[in-house]
Amino acid sequence: MVIFIKDWGFCACCWSTKGLWALTLPEATEKGALQALKQMRKAPVHNDTYGGIEKIANLEKEKILVQWLEQYLYKGKRMDFPLELDWSGFPSFYYTTLMKVSKIEEGKTKTYGEIAEQLGNPKAVRAVGGALRKNPYPLLIPCHRVLACQGLGGFTGADKRIELKRRLLELEGINVGSSI
DNA sequence: CCGGCAAACGAAA
DNA sequence: TTTCGTTTGCCGG
């Protein structure tokens, strides 16, 4: 479904086979968000299949997701997410990586290197990046709190979405210089 | 089935 | 500025 968040813009939220995807480009129009939603339902952004989860988007979950997002993005309150997340079939390295990431407290950040170190594999920095790239639950698993040692790192691949990472960090009171 | 390569990185040459 | 290291998925043979 599509919601409008003040000072943020239209936001398409979809609970798909791959988990969650929420498109929160600030400049998205309602029409654009609807279009994106349609796309997401048809072909989820995360296009690797993990587990045999059914393909139908779950509207009930979507509602819960929307409420959560409104609390977080609009009111700045980050609640525990009330639904269980499905990790079946997800590669174990990715899973353990994302678990580490999920333990980063609100308002704090880590680097890809630090995560790799915590995994007992300090050189696997790039692999950590790979795991975050596959994060089926962006926003819920706070991968925006993982930065590169110099600069911001990436966020879901697409160009403009790095802007979302920046905004999420600002929302949590983390000062990201304009240069990085 | 295998080899090579790319990807949200980072250190060292 | 190039190379290498880690893990995974993808594509070509």
Short mmCIF file of C-alpha atoms in Angstrom, two decimals, chain A residues 6-179:
data_model
loop_
_atom_site.label_atom_id
_atom_site.label_comp_id
_atom_site.label_asym_id
_atom_site.label_seq_id
_atom_site.Cartn_x
_atom_site.Cartn_y
_atom_site.Cartn_z
CA LYS A 6 4.95 14.32 6.18
CA ASP A 7 8.29 15.86 5.30
CA TRP A 8 9.09 12.64 3.59
CA GLY A 9 6.85 11.90 0.68
CA PHE A 10 4.94 9.04 -0.74
CA CYS A 11 6.06 5.66 0.34
CA ALA A 12 5.18 2.31 -1.18
CA CYS A 13 5.25 -0.57 1.29
CA CYS A 14 5.17 -4.15 0.28
CA TRP A 15 5.47 -7.36 2.22
CA SER A 16 6.63 -9.78 -0.38
CA THR A 17 8.02 -13.26 -0.66
CA LYS A 18 11.41 -11.83 0.11
CA GLY A 19 10.30 -10.01 3.18
CA LEU A 20 9.81 -6.34 3.30
CA TRP A 21 10.45 -3.68 0.83
CA ALA A 22 9.54 -0.12 1.41
CA LEU A 23 10.29 2.44 -1.21
CA THR A 24 10.67 5.71 0.55
CA LEU A 25 12.14 8.07 -1.96
CA PRO A 26 11.33 11.54 -0.67
CA GLU A 27 10.59 12.88 -4.10
CA ALA A 28 8.30 10.08 -5.20
CA THR A 29 4.86 11.13 -6.39
CA GLU A 30 1.78 9.20 -5.43
CA LYS A 31 1.51 7.91 -8.94
CA GLY A 32 5.13 6.85 -8.87
CA ALA A 33 4.71 5.11 -5.55
CA LEU A 34 1.66 3.22 -6.80
CA GLN A 35 3.57 2.17 -9.85
CA ALA A 36 6.45 1.01 -7.70
CA LEU A 37 4.11 -0.95 -5.49
CA LYS A 38 2.67 -2.74 -8.47
CA GLN A 39 6.16 -3.63 -9.60
CA MET A 40 7.18 -4.85 -6.18
CA ARG A 41 4.20 -7.12 -5.85
CA LYS A 42 4.85 -8.55 -9.24
CA ALA A 43 8.60 -8.88 -9.02
CA PRO A 44 10.12 -8.17 -5.61
CA VAL A 45 13.23 -6.06 -5.60
CA HIS A 46 15.26 -8.79 -4.00
CA ASN A 47 15.33 -11.22 -6.84
CA ASP A 48 17.08 -14.19 -5.33
CA THR A 49 14.74 -16.79 -4.00
CA TYR A 50 15.25 -18.05 -0.52
CA GLY A 51 12.95 -20.65 0.92
CA GLY A 52 9.66 -21.63 -0.59
CA ILE A 53 7.63 -18.80 0.82
CA GLU A 54 4.39 -18.18 -0.97
CA LYS A 55 4.34 -15.50 -3.54
CA ILE A 56 1.30 -13.58 -2.49
CA ALA A 57 1.92 -10.35 -0.66
CA ASN A 58 0.37 -10.45 2.76
CA LEU A 59 -1.94 -7.50 3.21
CA GLU A 60 -2.33 -7.99 6.93
CA LYS A 61 1.42 -7.79 7.36
CA GLU A 62 1.52 -4.79 5.11
CA LYS A 63 -0.81 -2.92 7.42
CA ILE A 64 1.36 -3.68 10.41
CA LEU A 65 4.39 -2.63 8.44
CA VAL A 66 2.78 0.64 7.48
CA GLN A 67 1.95 1.43 11.09
CA TRP A 68 5.48 0.66 12.11
CA LEU A 69 6.88 2.86 9.37
CA GLU A 70 4.62 5.76 10.31
CA GLN A 71 5.78 5.53 13.91
CA TYR A 72 9.40 5.39 12.86
CA LEU A 73 9.64 7.76 9.93
CA TYR A 74 6.96 10.22 10.97
CA LYS A 75 7.05 10.23 14.74
CA GLY A 76 10.63 9.13 15.14
CA LYS A 77 9.70 6.25 17.42
CA ARG A 78 11.40 3.04 16.55
CA MET A 79 9.42 0.18 18.06
CA ASP A 80 10.23 -3.49 18.16
CA PHE A 81 8.83 -4.97 15.02
CA PRO A 82 5.88 -7.14 16.03
CA LEU A 83 6.09 -9.80 13.35
CA GLU A 84 8.42 -12.74 13.19
CA LEU A 85 10.85 -12.54 10.34
CA ASP A 86 11.32 -15.51 8.10
CA TRP A 87 14.92 -16.50 7.40
CA SER A 88 14.36 -19.95 5.96
CA GLY A 89 16.81 -20.82 3.27
CA PHE A 90 18.90 -17.74 3.89
CA PRO A 91 22.65 -18.49 3.73
CA SER A 92 24.11 -18.77 7.22
CA PHE A 93 26.91 -16.27 6.71
CA TYR A 94 24.38 -13.67 5.61
CA TYR A 95 22.14 -14.57 8.52
CA THR A 96 24.80 -14.24 11.19
CA THR A 97 25.95 -11.00 9.62
CA LEU A 98 22.48 -9.51 9.70
CA MET A 99 22.01 -10.67 13.29
CA LYS A 100 25.11 -8.71 14.27
CA VAL A 101 23.77 -5.71 12.43
CA SER A 102 20.42 -5.97 14.16
CA LYS A 103 22.21 -5.59 17.48
CA ILE A 104 23.57 -2.16 16.64
CA GLU A 105 21.78 0.18 18.95
CA GLU A 106 19.70 3.07 17.77
CA GLY A 107 21.76 6.16 17.20
CA LYS A 108 24.98 4.22 16.83
CA THR A 109 26.90 3.09 13.80
CA LYS A 110 29.48 0.50 12.89
CA THR A 111 31.65 -0.03 9.87
CA TYR A 112 31.69 -2.98 7.53
CA GLY A 113 35.10 -3.78 8.95
CA GLU A 114 33.88 -3.89 12.53
CA ILE A 115 31.09 -6.27 11.61
CA ALA A 116 33.55 -8.53 9.81
CA GLU A 117 35.77 -8.52 12.86
CA GLN A 118 32.87 -9.48 15.10
CA LEU A 119 32.24 -12.41 12.82
CA GLY A 120 35.79 -13.55 13.49
CA ASN A 121 36.77 -12.94 9.92
CA PRO A 122 38.28 -9.47 9.70
CA LYS A 123 39.04 -9.72 6.03
CA ALA A 124 35.53 -10.62 5.02
CA VAL A 125 34.60 -6.99 4.76
CA ARG A 126 33.36 -7.29 1.28
CA ALA A 127 31.34 -10.35 2.10
CA VAL A 128 29.64 -8.33 4.80
CA GLY A 129 28.69 -5.78 2.19
CA GLY A 130 27.25 -8.62 0.17
CA ALA A 131 25.17 -9.77 3.11
CA LEU A 132 23.76 -6.31 3.69
CA ARG A 133 22.96 -6.00 0.04
CA LYS A 134 20.78 -9.07 0.39
CA ASN A 135 19.03 -7.83 3.51
CA PRO A 136 15.41 -8.94 3.05
CA TYR A 137 14.20 -6.55 5.74
CA PRO A 138 15.68 -3.12 5.14
CA LEU A 139 14.73 -0.63 7.87
CA LEU A 140 13.80 -3.49 10.22
CA ILE A 141 17.33 -4.80 10.21
CA PRO A 142 19.10 -1.48 10.53
CA CYS A 143 21.64 -1.85 7.79
CA HIS A 144 21.65 1.92 7.38
CA ARG A 145 23.75 1.99 10.57
CA VAL A 146 26.62 0.29 8.83
CA LEU A 147 28.99 2.74 7.20
CA ALA A 148 32.14 2.38 5.18
CA CYS A 149 35.33 3.34 6.97
CA GLN A 150 35.52 6.34 4.71
CA GLY A 151 32.18 7.53 3.52
CA LEU A 152 28.72 6.23 3.71
CA GLY A 153 28.82 2.92 1.90
CA GLY A 154 25.82 1.94 -0.12
CA PHE A 155 22.18 1.21 0.29
CA THR A 156 20.25 -1.28 -1.82
CA GLY A 157 22.11 -0.55 -4.97
CA ALA A 158 19.94 2.01 -6.69
CA ASP A 159 21.32 5.52 -7.01
CA LYS A 160 18.89 7.70 -5.13
CA ARG A 161 18.43 5.32 -2.23
CA ILE A 162 21.68 6.39 -0.64
CA GLU A 163 19.75 9.55 0.13
CA LEU A 164 17.38 7.45 2.20
CA LYS A 165 20.29 6.03 4.17
CA ARG A 166 21.41 9.55 4.91
CA ARG A 167 17.94 10.56 6.08
CA LEU A 168 17.57 7.51 8.27
CA LEU A 169 20.84 8.34 9.98
CA GLU A 170 19.77 11.93 10.48
CA LEU A 171 16.49 10.69 11.89
CA GLU A 172 18.43 8.78 14.50
CA GLY A 173 20.48 11.80 15.33
CA ILE A 174 23.65 10.67 13.62
CA ASN A 175 25.52 13.47 11.99
CA VAL A 176 26.59 12.57 8.48
CA GLY A 177 28.69 15.23 6.88
CA SER A 178 27.46 16.38 3.52
CA SER A 179 30.71 15.30 1.93
#
